[in-house]
Amino acid sequence: LEFDNNIGANWSGVPPLEAGLFGLLGLTGFPSGTVDGKLATSVEQNTETWSAFVELTWNISDNFRTIFGVRYSNDEKDIDKVNTITSFNGNSVLPDAVLGGIYTALNFYTVYDYKLDRSEDHVTGNVNFQWDTTDDMMAYLNFATGYKAGGFDTSNNMDRSREFEDETVESIELGLKWTLWDGRARVNGALFQGDYEDVQVSSFEGSGFVVGNAAESEVKGFEVDFDVALTDTVTVNGAFAWLDAEYKDFPGGPCRVDDKLDGSCSAATGGQDLSGTSLQFAPETSGNLGITYRTGMTDNLDFTAAATVLYSDDILIPLTGDPKTIQDSYTKWDARIALESTDGTWSLALVGRNLTDETTFNWANDATLSGDGLGFDRSYFHQLEQPRTYEIQARYNFF
């Protein structure tokens, strides 16, 4: 009885895991409400960034030029974060300091009060060679470096560092821009590769997301896009990309939740080696193809009908690489029909998305407190994307 009563009394504002534990403490002789507490968090973070850059174009000839660019950047950040455990509705028989120690020992939350600051300086740049091979075609070769500033993880997780480092990249791109058919068609294509150091990654740690650094990753591939006016009323457009994106070196990667709980994978064991695994949200192939028909019904009224098909290869969602959290390849169809004024002042459209009603998700993970290490099957949660939807769009430009 005390077990049931305790769960009911502490359900509001207390995660189910802790509610069950409180009841268990009651069964073992601890008074009801002994560790009844709640987490109070305060975070104040400030960021200041400034930069100076210069860009120079050298026209070597009438059809060949080189563009040089360099940028100096300074990023300063500071954070003041306080995590405390306080009595929930005044029910706990223990003082807040003792509650905080219990919650920390049980690995629910971390109690702390810290102030951190960081400052970083970067010099980045690019060199771009451009060659007008004809009046309608331009080839280019671009070398560039870049960075993403580091910062502070604001989650309540205990296992990870509170600070993550800046991410840097060195990239090269070889491309072509081509206009043809008297300007009625346009084609762009590019080969590219980027080598990243200290890649910033976000992973689910059972109670929330934490941000940290992977070691190295490489992204390479090619992409092409085009649009063609087949007639005065029909245009076709499309894009295709092939991508090879993987972690070249990622020891100590995040663990699956249940593997952490049974002790087979943790910060103490060095995590899991994710070297050679794909990057998140980076399908190997993807593309789209669309067709639009537009015609004038009167001197002031136009009719438009359009359809688009989108394709994506398999997508790795969470960092842990669990095959049951991979989004399988899919194809979706969208369509739009509209009436609009010739001068663009107003439009009225009917839009259909995902017309074949494909079931897809944009996030998935194994659920906390589920898995083989606890003696029962692992459970998963998925965040679904929109099913087949229809909408009416109305637009009017007042200016």
mmCIF file of C-alpha atoms in Angstrom:
data_model
loop_
_atom_site.group_PDB
_atom_site.id
_atom_site.type_symbol
_atom_site.label_atom_id
_atom_site.label_comp_id
_atom_site.label_asym_id
_atom_site.label_seq_id
_atom_site.Cartn_x
_atom_site.Cartn_y
_atom_site.Cartn_z
ATOM 1 C CA LEU A 1 0.000 0.000 0.000
ATOM 2 C CA GLU A 2 2.779 2.362 0.820
ATOM 3 C CA PHE A 3 4.365 1.639 -2.548
ATOM 4 C CA ASP A 4 1.196 2.577 -4.466
ATOM 5 C CA ASN A 5 0.519 5.610 -2.303
ATOM 6 C CA ASN A 6 4.043 6.890 -2.714
ATOM 7 C CA ILE A 7 3.922 6.724 -6.484
ATOM 8 C CA GLY A 8 0.653 8.622 -6.563
ATOM 9 C CA ALA A 9 1.832 11.256 -4.128
ATOM 10 C CA ASN A 10 5.071 11.950 -5.979
ATOM 11 C CA TRP A 11 3.961 11.541 -9.585
ATOM 12 C CA SER A 12 3.664 15.273 -10.366
ATOM 13 C CA GLY A 13 7.060 16.797 -11.104
ATOM 14 C CA VAL A 14 9.052 13.634 -10.415
ATOM 15 C CA PRO A 15 10.243 11.305 -13.205
ATOM 16 C CA PRO A 16 8.639 7.828 -13.118
ATOM 17 C CA LEU A 17 11.981 6.180 -12.427
ATOM 18 C CA GLU A 18 12.461 8.130 -9.233
ATOM 19 C CA ALA A 19 8.846 7.705 -8.176
ATOM 20 C CA GLY A 20 9.267 3.955 -8.358
ATOM 21 C CA LEU A 21 12.495 4.160 -6.412
ATOM 22 C CA PHE A 22 10.868 6.237 -3.686
ATOM 23 C CA GLY A 23 8.204 3.573 -3.278
ATOM 24 C CA LEU A 24 10.901 0.916 -3.088
ATOM 25 C CA LEU A 25 12.608 2.848 -0.308
ATOM 26 C CA GLY A 26 9.287 2.894 1.516
ATOM 27 C CA LEU A 27 9.009 -0.884 1.256
ATOM 28 C CA THR A 28 12.484 -1.279 2.713
ATOM 29 C CA GLY A 29 11.682 0.742 5.810
ATOM 30 C CA PHE A 30 12.411 4.338 4.829
ATOM 31 C CA PRO A 31 9.599 6.781 5.631
ATOM 32 C CA SER A 32 7.416 7.934 2.749
ATOM 33 C CA GLY A 33 8.858 11.145 1.212
ATOM 34 C CA THR A 34 12.392 10.528 2.522
ATOM 35 C CA VAL A 35 14.057 11.504 -0.758
ATOM 36 C CA ASP A 36 11.221 13.588 -2.148
ATOM 37 C CA GLY A 37 12.953 16.395 -4.057
ATOM 38 C CA LYS A 38 13.043 18.372 -7.288
ATOM 39 C CA LEU A 39 15.781 19.812 -9.441
ATOM 40 C CA ALA A 40 16.116 23.590 -9.728
ATOM 41 C CA THR A 41 18.403 24.835 -12.506
ATOM 42 C CA SER A 42 19.592 28.335 -13.337
ATOM 43 C CA VAL A 43 21.760 29.027 -16.402
ATOM 44 C CA GLU A 44 23.136 32.367 -17.572
ATOM 45 C CA GLN A 45 25.391 32.336 -20.625
ATOM 46 C CA ASN A 46 26.924 35.233 -22.556
ATOM 47 C CA THR A 47 28.659 35.206 -25.936
ATOM 48 C CA GLU A 48 30.678 37.959 -27.594
ATOM 49 C CA THR A 49 32.075 37.547 -31.111
ATOM 50 C CA TRP A 50 33.914 39.935 -33.367
ATOM 51 C CA SER A 51 35.886 39.504 -36.567
ATOM 52 C CA ALA A 52 37.779 41.377 -39.259
ATOM 53 C CA PHE A 53 38.260 40.193 -42.811
ATOM 54 C CA VAL A 54 39.716 41.225 -46.133
ATOM 55 C CA GLU A 55 39.084 39.861 -49.628
ATOM 56 C CA LEU A 56 41.160 40.533 -52.735
ATOM 57 C CA THR A 57 40.416 39.626 -56.364
ATOM 58 C CA TRP A 58 43.316 39.301 -58.802
ATOM 59 C CA ASN A 59 42.216 39.304 -62.457
ATOM 60 C CA ILE A 60 45.080 37.357 -63.991
ATOM 61 C CA SER A 61 43.478 37.528 -67.451
ATOM 62 C CA ASP A 62 40.136 38.371 -68.995
ATOM 63 C CA ASN A 63 38.790 34.914 -68.197
ATOM 64 C CA PHE A 64 40.864 33.775 -65.208
ATOM 65 C CA ARG A 65 40.951 35.250 -61.704
ATOM 66 C CA THR A 66 41.994 34.346 -58.180
ATOM 67 C CA ILE A 67 40.144 35.450 -55.055
ATOM 68 C CA PHE A 68 41.980 35.539 -51.724
ATOM 69 C CA GLY A 69 40.206 35.934 -48.403
ATOM 70 C CA VAL A 70 41.343 35.917 -44.789
ATOM 71 C CA ARG A 71 39.396 36.429 -41.570
ATOM 72 C CA TYR A 72 40.422 36.885 -37.940
ATOM 73 C CA SER A 73 37.783 35.965 -35.345
ATOM 74 C CA ASN A 74 37.600 36.134 -31.570
ATOM 75 C CA ASP A 75 34.904 34.347 -29.551
ATOM 76 C CA GLU A 76 34.427 34.840 -25.819
ATOM 77 C CA LYS A 77 31.881 32.932 -23.745
ATOM 78 C CA ASP A 78 31.061 32.686 -20.070
ATOM 79 C CA ILE A 79 28.491 30.653 -18.172
ATOM 80 C CA ASP A 80 27.086 30.678 -14.656
ATOM 81 C CA LYS A 81 25.096 27.553 -13.856
ATOM 82 C CA VAL A 82 23.539 26.412 -10.601
ATOM 83 C CA ASN A 83 21.932 23.005 -10.028
ATOM 84 C CA THR A 84 20.244 22.393 -6.689
ATOM 85 C CA ILE A 85 17.916 19.761 -5.261
ATOM 86 C CA THR A 86 15.161 21.181 -3.105
ATOM 87 C CA SER A 87 12.315 19.612 -1.162
ATOM 88 C CA PHE A 88 9.256 18.973 -3.329
ATOM 89 C CA ASN A 89 6.232 20.705 -1.734
ATOM 90 C CA GLY A 90 8.080 20.601 1.586
ATOM 91 C CA ASN A 91 7.445 16.867 1.992
ATOM 92 C CA SER A 92 11.009 15.627 2.360
ATOM 93 C CA VAL A 93 12.257 14.774 5.837
ATOM 94 C CA LEU A 94 15.842 15.394 4.676
ATOM 95 C CA PRO A 95 17.538 18.794 4.246
ATOM 96 C CA ASP A 96 18.319 19.999 0.730
ATOM 97 C CA ALA A 97 22.069 19.350 1.054
ATOM 98 C CA VAL A 98 21.457 15.698 1.940
ATOM 99 C CA LEU A 99 18.917 15.363 -0.882
ATOM 100 C CA GLY A 100 21.508 16.690 -3.322
ATOM 101 C CA GLY A 101 24.046 14.132 -2.174
ATOM 102 C CA ILE A 102 21.548 11.280 -2.587
ATOM 103 C CA TYR A 103 20.513 12.358 -6.091
ATOM 104 C CA THR A 104 24.155 12.733 -7.138
ATOM 105 C CA ALA A 105 25.085 9.330 -5.707
ATOM 106 C CA LEU A 106 22.170 7.714 -7.552
ATOM 107 C CA ASN A 107 23.379 9.371 -10.799
ATOM 108 C CA PHE A 108 20.033 11.146 -11.327
ATOM 109 C CA TYR A 109 21.334 14.712 -11.336
ATOM 110 C CA THR A 110 24.502 16.566 -10.463
ATOM 111 C CA VAL A 111 24.422 19.265 -7.798
ATOM 112 C CA TYR A 112 26.859 22.090 -8.524
ATOM 113 C CA ASP A 113 27.447 25.811 -8.782
ATOM 114 C CA TYR A 114 30.095 26.697 -11.335
ATOM 115 C CA LYS A 115 31.300 29.667 -13.341
ATOM 116 C CA LEU A 116 33.352 29.047 -16.475
ATOM 117 C CA ASP A 117 34.699 31.199 -19.279
ATOM 118 C CA ARG A 118 36.602 30.582 -22.491
ATOM 119 C CA SER A 119 38.207 32.666 -25.211
ATOM 120 C CA GLU A 120 39.430 31.502 -28.597
ATOM 121 C CA ASP A 121 41.062 33.125 -31.613
ATOM 122 C CA HIS A 122 40.967 31.833 -35.173
ATOM 123 C CA VAL A 123 42.483 32.833 -38.485
ATOM 124 C CA THR A 124 40.627 31.279 -41.417
ATOM 125 C CA GLY A 125 40.708 31.880 -45.125
ATOM 126 C CA ASN A 126 40.071 30.712 -48.638
ATOM 127 C CA VAL A 127 41.672 30.744 -52.067
ATOM 128 C CA ASN A 128 39.304 30.511 -55.038
ATOM 129 C CA PHE A 129 40.414 30.052 -58.662
ATOM 130 C CA GLN A 130 37.769 30.881 -61.279
ATOM 131 C CA TRP A 131 38.051 30.180 -65.004
ATOM 132 C CA ASP A 132 35.472 31.334 -67.550
ATOM 133 C CA THR A 133 35.942 28.535 -70.072
ATOM 134 C CA THR A 134 33.265 30.059 -72.343
ATOM 135 C CA ASP A 135 30.749 32.874 -72.074
ATOM 136 C CA ASP A 136 28.291 30.355 -70.602
ATOM 137 C CA MET A 137 30.530 28.174 -68.430
ATOM 138 C CA MET A 138 32.670 28.810 -65.362
ATOM 139 C CA ALA A 139 34.890 26.277 -63.564
ATOM 140 C CA TYR A 140 36.279 26.886 -60.099
ATOM 141 C CA LEU A 141 38.579 25.365 -57.495
ATOM 142 C CA ASN A 142 38.228 26.492 -53.893
ATOM 143 C CA PHE A 143 40.388 25.808 -50.829
ATOM 144 C CA ALA A 144 39.026 26.961 -47.472
ATOM 145 C CA THR A 145 39.401 26.608 -43.725
ATOM 146 C CA GLY A 146 36.716 27.252 -41.131
ATOM 147 C CA TYR A 147 35.675 26.685 -37.553
ATOM 148 C CA LYS A 148 32.722 26.398 -35.209
ATOM 149 C CA ALA A 149 33.285 27.950 -31.788
ATOM 150 C CA GLY A 150 33.406 25.760 -28.698
ATOM 151 C CA GLY A 151 31.175 26.261 -25.700
ATOM 152 C CA PHE A 152 29.573 24.724 -22.639
ATOM 153 C CA ASP A 153 27.256 21.769 -22.246
ATOM 154 C CA THR A 154 24.225 22.942 -20.267
ATOM 155 C CA SER A 155 22.763 19.483 -19.622
ATOM 156 C CA ASN A 156 22.588 17.922 -16.154
ATOM 157 C CA ASN A 157 24.643 14.892 -17.149
ATOM 158 C CA MET A 158 27.460 13.787 -14.859
ATOM 159 C CA ASP A 159 29.594 11.686 -17.189
ATOM 160 C CA ARG A 160 30.630 14.342 -19.697
ATOM 161 C CA SER A 161 32.899 17.340 -19.543
ATOM 162 C CA ARG A 162 31.123 20.644 -18.993
ATOM 163 C CA GLU A 163 33.093 22.244 -21.836
ATOM 164 C CA PHE A 164 33.429 21.251 -25.494
ATOM 165 C CA GLU A 165 36.122 22.463 -27.863
ATOM 166 C CA ASP A 166 35.996 24.323 -31.151
ATOM 167 C CA GLU A 167 35.525 22.346 -34.365
ATOM 168 C CA THR A 168 37.762 23.043 -37.376
ATOM 169 C CA VAL A 169 37.603 22.061 -41.046
ATOM 170 C CA GLU A 170 39.823 22.106 -44.121
ATOM 171 C CA SER A 171 37.898 21.763 -47.379
ATOM 172 C CA ILE A 172 38.413 21.601 -51.120
ATOM 173 C CA GLU A 173 35.763 21.942 -53.840
ATOM 174 C CA LEU A 174 35.985 21.590 -57.611
ATOM 175 C CA GLY A 175 32.914 22.794 -59.448
ATOM 176 C CA LEU A 176 31.271 23.862 -62.674
ATOM 177 C CA LYS A 177 28.483 26.368 -63.419
ATOM 178 C CA TRP A 178 26.937 26.142 -66.871
ATOM 179 C CA THR A 179 24.177 28.114 -68.592
ATOM 180 C CA LEU A 180 22.941 26.723 -71.892
ATOM 181 C CA TRP A 181 20.090 26.629 -74.387
ATOM 182 C CA ASP A 182 20.106 30.427 -74.721
ATOM 183 C CA GLY A 183 19.702 30.837 -70.967
ATOM 184 C CA ARG A 184 16.764 28.449 -70.642
ATOM 185 C CA ALA A 185 18.778 25.820 -68.771
ATOM 186 C CA ARG A 186 21.216 25.946 -65.869
ATOM 187 C CA VAL A 187 23.426 23.162 -64.502
ATOM 188 C CA ASN A 188 25.710 23.270 -61.456
ATOM 189 C CA GLY A 189 27.966 20.463 -60.270
ATOM 190 C CA ALA A 190 30.681 20.043 -57.658
ATOM 191 C CA LEU A 191 33.094 17.528 -56.159
ATOM 192 C CA PHE A 192 34.014 18.249 -52.551
ATOM 193 C CA GLN A 193 35.845 16.976 -49.509
ATOM 194 C CA GLY A 194 36.038 18.299 -45.958
ATOM 195 C CA ASP A 195 38.300 17.057 -43.155
ATOM 196 C CA TYR A 196 37.005 17.926 -39.692
ATOM 197 C CA GLU A 197 38.805 17.946 -36.338
ATOM 198 C CA ASP A 198 37.100 17.864 -32.918
ATOM 199 C CA VAL A 199 33.655 17.433 -34.474
ATOM 200 C CA GLN A 200 30.914 18.747 -32.178
ATOM 201 C CA VAL A 201 28.284 16.061 -31.603
ATOM 202 C CA SER A 202 25.086 15.815 -29.572
ATOM 203 C CA SER A 203 24.076 12.489 -28.024
ATOM 204 C CA PHE A 204 21.215 11.259 -25.875
ATOM 205 C CA GLU A 205 22.410 10.116 -22.450
ATOM 206 C CA GLY A 206 19.207 8.685 -21.005
ATOM 207 C CA SER A 207 17.904 11.823 -19.308
ATOM 208 C CA GLY A 208 18.801 14.421 -21.927
ATOM 209 C CA PHE A 209 21.176 15.501 -24.679
ATOM 210 C CA VAL A 210 24.819 16.394 -24.091
ATOM 211 C CA VAL A 211 27.277 18.083 -26.440
ATOM 212 C CA GLY A 212 30.867 16.919 -26.796
ATOM 213 C CA ASN A 213 33.626 16.387 -29.348
ATOM 214 C CA ALA A 214 34.406 13.492 -31.637
ATOM 215 C CA ALA A 215 37.974 13.233 -32.884
ATOM 216 C CA GLU A 216 37.968 13.327 -36.700
ATOM 217 C CA SER A 217 35.522 12.986 -39.565
ATOM 218 C CA GLU A 218 35.678 13.158 -43.338
ATOM 219 C CA VAL A 219 32.910 14.242 -45.692
ATOM 220 C CA LYS A 220 33.303 13.811 -49.436
ATOM 221 C CA GLY A 221 31.043 13.443 -52.427
ATOM 222 C CA PHE A 222 29.513 15.214 -55.379
ATOM 223 C CA GLU A 223 26.289 17.072 -56.082
ATOM 224 C CA VAL A 224 24.499 18.362 -59.146
ATOM 225 C CA ASP A 225 21.414 20.535 -59.604
ATOM 226 C CA PHE A 226 19.621 21.836 -62.676
ATOM 227 C CA ASP A 227 16.559 23.661 -63.918
ATOM 228 C CA VAL A 228 15.279 23.695 -67.483
ATOM 229 C CA ALA A 229 12.508 25.679 -69.152
ATOM 230 C CA LEU A 230 11.187 23.024 -71.539
ATOM 231 C CA THR A 231 8.570 25.381 -72.957
ATOM 232 C CA ASP A 232 7.188 28.789 -72.083
ATOM 233 C CA THR A 233 4.862 27.100 -69.585
ATOM 234 C CA VAL A 234 6.732 24.005 -68.341
ATOM 235 C CA THR A 235 9.905 23.935 -66.232
ATOM 236 C CA VAL A 236 11.753 20.985 -64.731
ATOM 237 C CA ASN A 237 14.210 21.151 -61.854
ATOM 238 C CA GLY A 238 16.130 18.603 -59.849
ATOM 239 C CA ALA A 239 19.111 17.833 -57.649
ATOM 240 C CA PHE A 240 21.143 14.763 -56.756
ATOM 241 C CA ALA A 241 23.871 14.175 -54.183
ATOM 242 C CA TRP A 242 26.185 11.298 -53.325
ATOM 243 C CA LEU A 243 27.823 11.513 -49.926
ATOM 244 C CA ASP A 244 30.470 9.528 -48.065
ATOM 245 C CA ALA A 245 30.503 10.921 -44.534
ATOM 246 C CA GLU A 246 32.093 8.998 -41.665
ATOM 247 C CA TYR A 247 34.017 9.383 -38.438
ATOM 248 C CA LYS A 248 37.648 8.597 -39.206
ATOM 249 C CA ASP A 249 38.613 8.500 -35.537
ATOM 250 C CA PHE A 250 36.046 8.468 -32.719
ATOM 251 C CA PRO A 251 37.187 6.463 -29.677
ATOM 252 C CA GLY A 252 35.128 6.862 -26.531
ATOM 253 C CA GLY A 253 31.875 7.442 -28.404
ATOM 254 C CA PRO A 254 28.538 7.550 -26.562
ATOM 255 C CA CYS A 255 26.998 4.323 -25.318
ATOM 256 C CA ARG A 256 23.501 2.997 -25.765
ATOM 257 C CA VAL A 257 21.439 3.688 -22.663
ATOM 258 C CA ASP A 258 20.959 0.069 -21.586
ATOM 259 C CA ASP A 259 24.644 -0.719 -22.157
ATOM 260 C CA LYS A 260 25.471 2.051 -19.697
ATOM 261 C CA LEU A 261 23.069 0.625 -17.159
ATOM 262 C CA ASP A 262 24.468 -2.920 -17.277
ATOM 263 C CA GLY A 263 28.035 -1.582 -17.130
ATOM 264 C CA SER A 264 29.197 -2.984 -20.479
ATOM 265 C CA CYS A 265 29.776 0.514 -21.863
ATOM 266 C CA SER A 266 30.434 3.676 -19.879
ATOM 267 C CA ALA A 267 32.870 6.533 -19.483
ATOM 268 C CA ALA A 268 34.875 4.254 -17.164
ATOM 269 C CA THR A 269 35.188 1.574 -19.877
ATOM 270 C CA GLY A 270 36.084 4.177 -22.496
ATOM 271 C CA GLY A 271 32.728 4.233 -24.261
ATOM 272 C CA GLN A 272 32.493 2.547 -27.654
ATOM 273 C CA ASP A 273 34.721 3.055 -30.680
ATOM 274 C CA LEU A 274 32.621 4.660 -33.437
ATOM 275 C CA SER A 275 35.496 5.064 -35.903
ATOM 276 C CA GLY A 276 34.314 4.175 -39.398
ATOM 277 C CA THR A 277 30.620 4.735 -38.682
ATOM 278 C CA SER A 278 28.497 7.138 -40.711
ATOM 279 C CA LEU A 279 27.722 10.662 -39.592
ATOM 280 C CA GLN A 280 24.251 11.471 -38.348
ATOM 281 C CA PHE A 281 21.646 12.644 -40.880
ATOM 282 C CA ALA A 282 23.978 12.002 -43.839
ATOM 283 C CA PRO A 283 22.314 9.659 -46.375
ATOM 284 C CA GLU A 284 24.627 8.222 -48.993
ATOM 285 C CA THR A 285 22.327 9.265 -51.837
ATOM 286 C CA SER A 286 19.510 11.801 -51.948
ATOM 287 C CA GLY A 287 17.728 13.826 -54.562
ATOM 288 C CA ASN A 288 14.592 15.488 -55.821
ATOM 289 C CA LEU A 289 12.854 16.049 -59.139
ATOM 290 C CA GLY A 290 10.103 18.552 -59.820
ATOM 291 C CA ILE A 291 7.956 19.784 -62.676
ATOM 292 C CA THR A 292 5.944 23.016 -62.801
ATOM 293 C CA TYR A 293 3.254 24.092 -65.252
ATOM 294 C CA ARG A 294 2.343 27.788 -65.266
ATOM 295 C CA THR A 295 0.018 29.509 -67.706
ATOM 296 C CA GLY A 296 -1.970 32.701 -67.955
ATOM 297 C CA MET A 297 -5.742 32.285 -67.664
ATOM 298 C CA THR A 298 -6.439 35.979 -68.231
ATOM 299 C CA ASP A 299 -4.305 39.086 -68.512
ATOM 300 C CA ASN A 300 -4.210 39.347 -64.706
ATOM 301 C CA LEU A 301 -4.618 35.749 -63.504
ATOM 302 C CA ASP A 302 -2.188 32.801 -63.668
ATOM 303 C CA PHE A 303 -2.662 29.114 -62.943
ATOM 304 C CA THR A 304 0.172 26.977 -61.536
ATOM 305 C CA ALA A 305 0.428 23.219 -60.963
ATOM 306 C CA ALA A 306 3.563 21.580 -59.579
ATOM 307 C CA ALA A 307 4.685 18.152 -58.391
ATOM 308 C CA THR A 308 7.891 17.087 -56.639
ATOM 309 C CA VAL A 309 9.320 13.697 -55.745
ATOM 310 C CA LEU A 310 11.952 13.450 -52.999
ATOM 311 C CA TYR A 311 14.231 10.493 -52.274
ATOM 312 C CA SER A 312 16.582 9.746 -49.384
ATOM 313 C CA ASP A 313 18.797 6.757 -48.713
ATOM 314 C CA ASP A 314 19.079 5.200 -45.230
ATOM 315 C CA ILE A 315 19.773 7.766 -42.486
ATOM 316 C CA LEU A 316 21.673 7.141 -39.252
ATOM 317 C CA ILE A 317 19.843 9.041 -36.513
ATOM 318 C CA PRO A 318 21.601 8.743 -33.100
ATOM 319 C CA LEU A 319 25.364 8.541 -32.662
ATOM 320 C CA THR A 320 25.233 5.140 -30.990
ATOM 321 C CA GLY A 321 24.706 3.431 -34.356
ATOM 322 C CA ASP A 322 21.957 1.084 -33.212
ATOM 323 C CA PRO A 323 20.538 -0.475 -36.426
ATOM 324 C CA LYS A 324 16.989 -0.268 -35.037
ATOM 325 C CA THR A 325 17.229 3.522 -35.010
ATOM 326 C CA ILE A 326 18.167 3.866 -38.685
ATOM 327 C CA GLN A 327 15.571 5.504 -40.913
ATOM 328 C CA ASP A 328 15.195 3.312 -43.999
ATOM 329 C CA SER A 329 15.292 4.829 -47.468
ATOM 330 C CA TYR A 330 12.070 6.467 -48.595
ATOM 331 C CA THR A 331 10.373 8.346 -51.414
ATOM 332 C CA LYS A 332 7.829 11.128 -50.875
ATOM 333 C CA TRP A 333 5.578 13.058 -53.256
ATOM 334 C CA ASP A 334 4.401 16.655 -52.857
ATOM 335 C CA ALA A 335 2.035 18.664 -55.080
ATOM 336 C CA ARG A 336 0.682 22.209 -55.344
ATOM 337 C CA ILE A 337 -1.994 23.931 -57.434
ATOM 338 C CA ALA A 338 -2.518 27.673 -57.245
ATOM 339 C CA LEU A 339 -4.244 30.710 -58.641
ATOM 340 C CA GLU A 340 -2.219 33.907 -58.439
ATOM 341 C CA SER A 341 -2.193 37.381 -59.838
ATOM 342 C CA THR A 342 0.165 37.939 -62.731
ATOM 343 C CA ASP A 343 1.933 40.770 -60.902
ATOM 344 C CA GLY A 344 2.477 38.578 -57.814
ATOM 345 C CA THR A 345 0.271 40.622 -55.476
ATOM 346 C CA TRP A 346 -1.772 37.660 -54.203
ATOM 347 C CA SER A 347 -2.060 33.885 -54.474
ATOM 348 C CA LEU A 348 -4.362 31.092 -53.283
ATOM 349 C CA ALA A 349 -2.992 27.543 -53.267
ATOM 350 C CA LEU A 350 -3.863 23.986 -52.262
ATOM 351 C CA VAL A 351 -0.790 22.039 -51.123
ATOM 352 C CA GLY A 352 -0.408 18.319 -50.488
ATOM 353 C CA ARG A 353 2.646 16.901 -48.725
ATOM 354 C CA ASN A 354 3.761 13.294 -48.404
ATOM 355 C CA LEU A 355 0.878 12.215 -50.618
ATOM 356 C CA THR A 356 1.853 8.528 -50.463
ATOM 357 C CA ASP A 357 1.669 8.722 -46.651
ATOM 358 C CA GLU A 358 5.165 7.393 -45.966
ATOM 359 C CA THR A 359 5.946 6.794 -42.283
ATOM 360 C CA THR A 360 9.320 8.341 -41.445
ATOM 361 C CA PHE A 361 11.004 9.673 -38.321
ATOM 362 C CA ASN A 362 13.598 12.357 -37.632
ATOM 363 C CA TRP A 363 14.755 11.082 -34.241
ATOM 364 C CA ALA A 364 14.974 7.705 -32.519
ATOM 365 C CA ASN A 365 16.775 6.180 -29.553
ATOM 366 C CA ASP A 366 16.619 3.256 -27.195
ATOM 367 C CA ALA A 367 14.521 4.085 -24.170
ATOM 368 C CA THR A 368 15.951 4.633 -20.723
ATOM 369 C CA LEU A 369 15.700 1.610 -18.408
ATOM 370 C CA SER A 370 15.076 -0.881 -21.171
ATOM 371 C CA GLY A 371 17.345 -3.536 -22.547
ATOM 372 C CA ASP A 372 18.933 -6.922 -22.264
ATOM 373 C CA GLY A 373 21.093 -5.827 -19.365
ATOM 374 C CA LEU A 374 17.966 -5.475 -17.222
ATOM 375 C CA GLY A 375 16.477 -8.826 -18.168
ATOM 376 C CA PHE A 376 13.856 -7.694 -20.681
ATOM 377 C CA ASP A 377 13.677 -6.574 -24.292
ATOM 378 C CA ARG A 378 15.010 -3.194 -25.281
ATOM 379 C CA SER A 379 12.391 -0.556 -26.137
ATOM 380 C CA TYR A 380 12.725 2.324 -28.579
ATOM 381 C CA PHE A 381 11.060 5.661 -29.133
ATOM 382 C CA HIS A 382 10.696 7.420 -32.499
ATOM 383 C CA GLN A 383 9.736 11.000 -33.296
ATOM 384 C CA LEU A 384 7.545 10.733 -36.383
ATOM 385 C CA GLU A 385 7.423 13.233 -39.204
ATOM 386 C CA GLN A 386 4.147 14.475 -40.635
ATOM 387 C CA PRO A 387 1.939 11.938 -42.435
ATOM 388 C CA ARG A 388 -0.074 12.862 -45.530
ATOM 389 C CA THR A 389 -1.205 16.468 -45.055
ATOM 390 C CA TYR A 390 -3.192 19.040 -46.995
ATOM 391 C CA GLU A 391 -3.171 22.778 -46.488
ATOM 392 C CA ILE A 392 -4.588 25.922 -48.016
ATOM 393 C CA GLN A 393 -2.200 28.826 -48.451
ATOM 394 C CA ALA A 394 -3.312 32.409 -48.970
ATOM 395 C CA ARG A 395 -0.879 35.265 -49.517
ATOM 396 C CA TYR A 396 -1.257 38.967 -50.138
ATOM 397 C CA ASN A 397 1.560 41.491 -50.529
ATOM 398 C CA PHE A 398 0.583 44.859 -49.088
ATOM 399 C CA PHE A 399 3.778 46.567 -50.202
#
